[in-house]
Amino acid sequence: MPQLAYVDGRMVPLRDAMIHVEDRGLQFADSLYEVCAILNGRLLDWPGHLARLRRGLAALFIDFPMSDAALGIVARRLLAVNGQREGLLYLQLTRGSARRDHGFPTTPSPSLIMTVRRFDFAQRVRQQATGVSVVTVNDMRWRRVDLKTTGLLANVLAKQDARAAGAFEAWLVAEDGTLREGSSTNAWIVKDGRLLTHPLSESILPGIARSALIDLARGAQIAVDERPFSLAEALAADEALLTSTTAPLLPVVRIDGQAIGTGTPGPVAARLAPLVWDEIERQTGWRA
Ligand SMILES: Cc1ncc(COP(=O)(O)O)c(C=O)c1O
């Protein structure tokens, strides 16, 4: 049975899944996407992903006729037909195809594509024991990175810098020295037992895993400050962490080659990690 993708109302073999050459997602990155974890055949935090997508659609004035319920049915059907129990759902919604012109088409017809692929979440549990390293790069992105658009070239180049340096992630630093987030993850530090992460604004993505960790930490009486912090503060922090759908919680033990704290995963990360995986188990029944 070949892998199937969803393209505008049809389930088609992945190798035949095509969009038009004049699709505005391709030509202008005029499109939004979501990546959602599939664990034990269930979608993690699906309502949060839908809400972020809806907010993006409103901000970009994309009028998409499918209801949340219908999107959920399609997504779950795609998992089922592919027998995908542990992996990632990728969803992309574009303004559709039209003769190339920067202005919106007069009668846009948005396109929706979804794919699934396998992803090994248990490796993230194992990586918690050692932690990961990050490098820093200048944040070269546009000013509305709170919208999850496919305009990811600056993120792509940043991630490639990380790969070239043998690091897991690149952290993006603004001109004033503020550390914003990673190329595909949110960034955190721990100082004197308090968690710090950049506040929601137009200059970071409102990560679903970020929001989950804030709730879990506060529920466990760990103070969370949503305030900007600098690279200098991060280098002097007791611990650092990153979060995302594909890395629900990973300790960061090195930034630009410099050890953070003891250079090993710290006690706050060790307290938070089981809370994160317990919440994942509560929602999906998945256990590493
Ligand atoms: C720039 C950026 N920040 C943060 C995240 C983490 O978001 P989430 O927790 O919703 O996966 C992502 C995810 O792709 C991202 O691209």
XYZ file of N, CA, C and O and ligand atoms in Angstrom, residues 33-36 45 48-49 52 141 145 148-149 152 155 169 172 180-187 203-212 243-248, ligand 1:
176
model
N 1.226 26.803 7.561
C 1.367 25.366 7.777
C 1.275 25.053 9.259
O 1.368 25.954 10.098
N 1.095 23.789 9.542
C 1.130 23.273 10.904
C 1.840 21.930 10.871
O 1.740 21.194 9.882
N 2.529 21.615 11.938
C 3.103 20.279 12.136
C 2.577 19.793 13.480
O 2.773 20.458 14.500
N 1.893 18.659 13.446
C 1.238 18.153 14.655
C 1.756 16.743 14.949
O 1.933 15.944 14.026
N -2.492 17.892 20.991
C -2.791 19.334 21.009
C -3.448 19.830 19.713
O -3.196 20.957 19.269
N -5.133 23.290 19.657
C -4.181 24.408 19.660
C -3.629 24.675 18.266
O -3.465 25.833 17.852
N -3.335 23.615 17.527
C -2.836 23.792 16.154
C -3.911 24.439 15.277
O -3.620 25.339 14.481
N -4.234 28.157 16.072
C -3.134 28.955 15.499
C -3.318 29.119 13.994
O -3.078 30.184 13.435
N 14.719 37.261 10.001
C 13.365 37.036 9.501
C 12.548 38.328 9.382
O 12.932 39.354 9.913
N 6.741 36.949 12.427
C 7.038 35.518 12.547
C 6.106 34.815 13.525
O 6.220 33.612 13.744
N 2.533 31.445 11.204
C 3.280 30.246 10.807
C 3.198 30.101 9.286
O 2.530 29.208 8.759
N 3.864 31.030 8.589
C 3.847 30.982 7.128
C 4.986 30.097 6.645
O 5.935 29.802 7.387
N 10.116 30.447 5.132
C 11.038 29.958 6.164
C 12.503 30.020 5.761
O 13.337 29.347 6.370
N 14.938 30.715 8.448
C 14.990 29.584 9.384
C 15.798 28.437 8.780
O 16.563 27.774 9.478
N 20.446 22.935 17.041
C 19.547 24.037 16.696
C 20.330 25.340 16.616
O 21.426 25.457 17.208
N 18.083 32.341 17.442
C 18.043 33.569 16.649
C 18.118 34.774 17.584
O 17.305 34.912 18.500
N 15.573 35.382 20.748
C 14.130 35.250 20.488
C 13.638 33.815 20.580
O 12.779 33.497 21.379
N 14.142 32.958 19.735
C 13.700 31.557 19.684
C 14.639 30.820 18.762
O 15.585 31.414 18.229
N 14.386 29.534 18.562
C 15.190 28.752 17.637
C 14.633 28.804 16.228
O 13.563 29.364 15.994
N 15.352 28.187 15.296
C 14.895 28.189 13.905
C 13.612 27.386 13.755
O 12.824 27.631 12.841
N 13.379 26.404 14.642
C 12.117 25.658 14.620
C 11.714 25.218 16.023
O 11.005 24.212 16.180
N 12.150 25.967 17.019
C 11.857 25.623 18.421
C 11.759 26.924 19.231
O 12.312 27.948 18.818
N 11.099 26.864 20.376
C 11.131 28.007 21.293
C 12.277 27.827 22.285
O 12.692 26.709 22.571
N 12.803 28.956 22.777
C 14.006 28.950 23.617
C 13.648 29.362 25.045
O 12.792 30.235 25.263
N 7.402 38.819 17.192
C 8.752 38.362 16.846
C 9.104 36.949 17.305
O 10.258 36.547 17.189
N 8.107 36.192 17.799
C 8.328 34.749 17.975
C 7.068 33.996 17.535
O 5.979 34.570 17.494
N 7.248 32.707 17.257
C 6.095 31.868 16.973
C 5.459 31.437 18.303
O 6.193 31.010 19.204
N 4.135 31.560 18.419
C 3.485 31.064 19.637
C 3.457 29.533 19.615
O 2.495 28.921 19.153
N 4.518 28.929 20.108
C 4.664 27.472 20.028
C 3.623 26.758 20.875
O 3.309 27.190 21.989
N 3.133 25.667 20.352
C 2.157 24.864 21.093
C 2.864 24.201 22.285
O 2.318 24.144 23.390
N 4.082 23.716 22.052
C 4.828 23.083 23.144
C 5.226 24.131 24.195
O 5.284 23.830 25.386
N 5.484 25.356 23.749
C 5.792 26.460 24.672
C 4.626 26.676 25.629
O 4.795 26.762 26.848
N 3.449 26.785 25.051
C 2.268 27.050 25.862
C 2.006 25.875 26.820
O 1.668 26.077 28.005
N 2.209 24.646 26.339
C 2.009 23.473 27.203
C 2.988 23.504 28.375
O 2.605 23.240 29.522
N 11.859 23.824 23.243
C 10.611 23.058 23.087
C 10.083 23.203 21.665
O 10.254 24.247 21.030
N 9.428 22.165 21.199
C 8.684 22.210 19.933
C 7.860 20.942 19.831
O 8.013 20.024 20.651
N 7.036 20.873 18.814
C 6.252 19.665 18.559
C 7.171 18.456 18.416
O 6.874 17.381 18.933
N 8.289 18.623 17.722
C 9.175 17.476 17.467
C 10.219 17.300 18.569
O 10.982 16.342 18.530
N 10.266 18.215 19.514
C 11.185 18.087 20.660
C 10.466 18.689 21.860
O 10.705 19.837 22.234
N 9.537 17.924 22.467
C 8.667 18.505 23.500
C 9.425 19.141 24.665
O 8.944 20.087 25.268
C 10.271 29.394 14.524
C 9.605 28.369 15.376
N 9.525 28.578 16.695
C 8.951 27.680 17.522
C 8.419 26.498 17.020
C 7.783 25.527 17.964
O 6.391 25.531 17.778
P 5.506 24.262 18.178
O 5.737 24.048 19.653
O 4.119 24.685 17.890
O 5.983 23.121 17.350
C 8.461 26.242 15.652
C 7.889 25.007 15.120
O 7.986 24.714 13.958
C 9.067 27.202 14.800
O 9.139 27.012 13.482
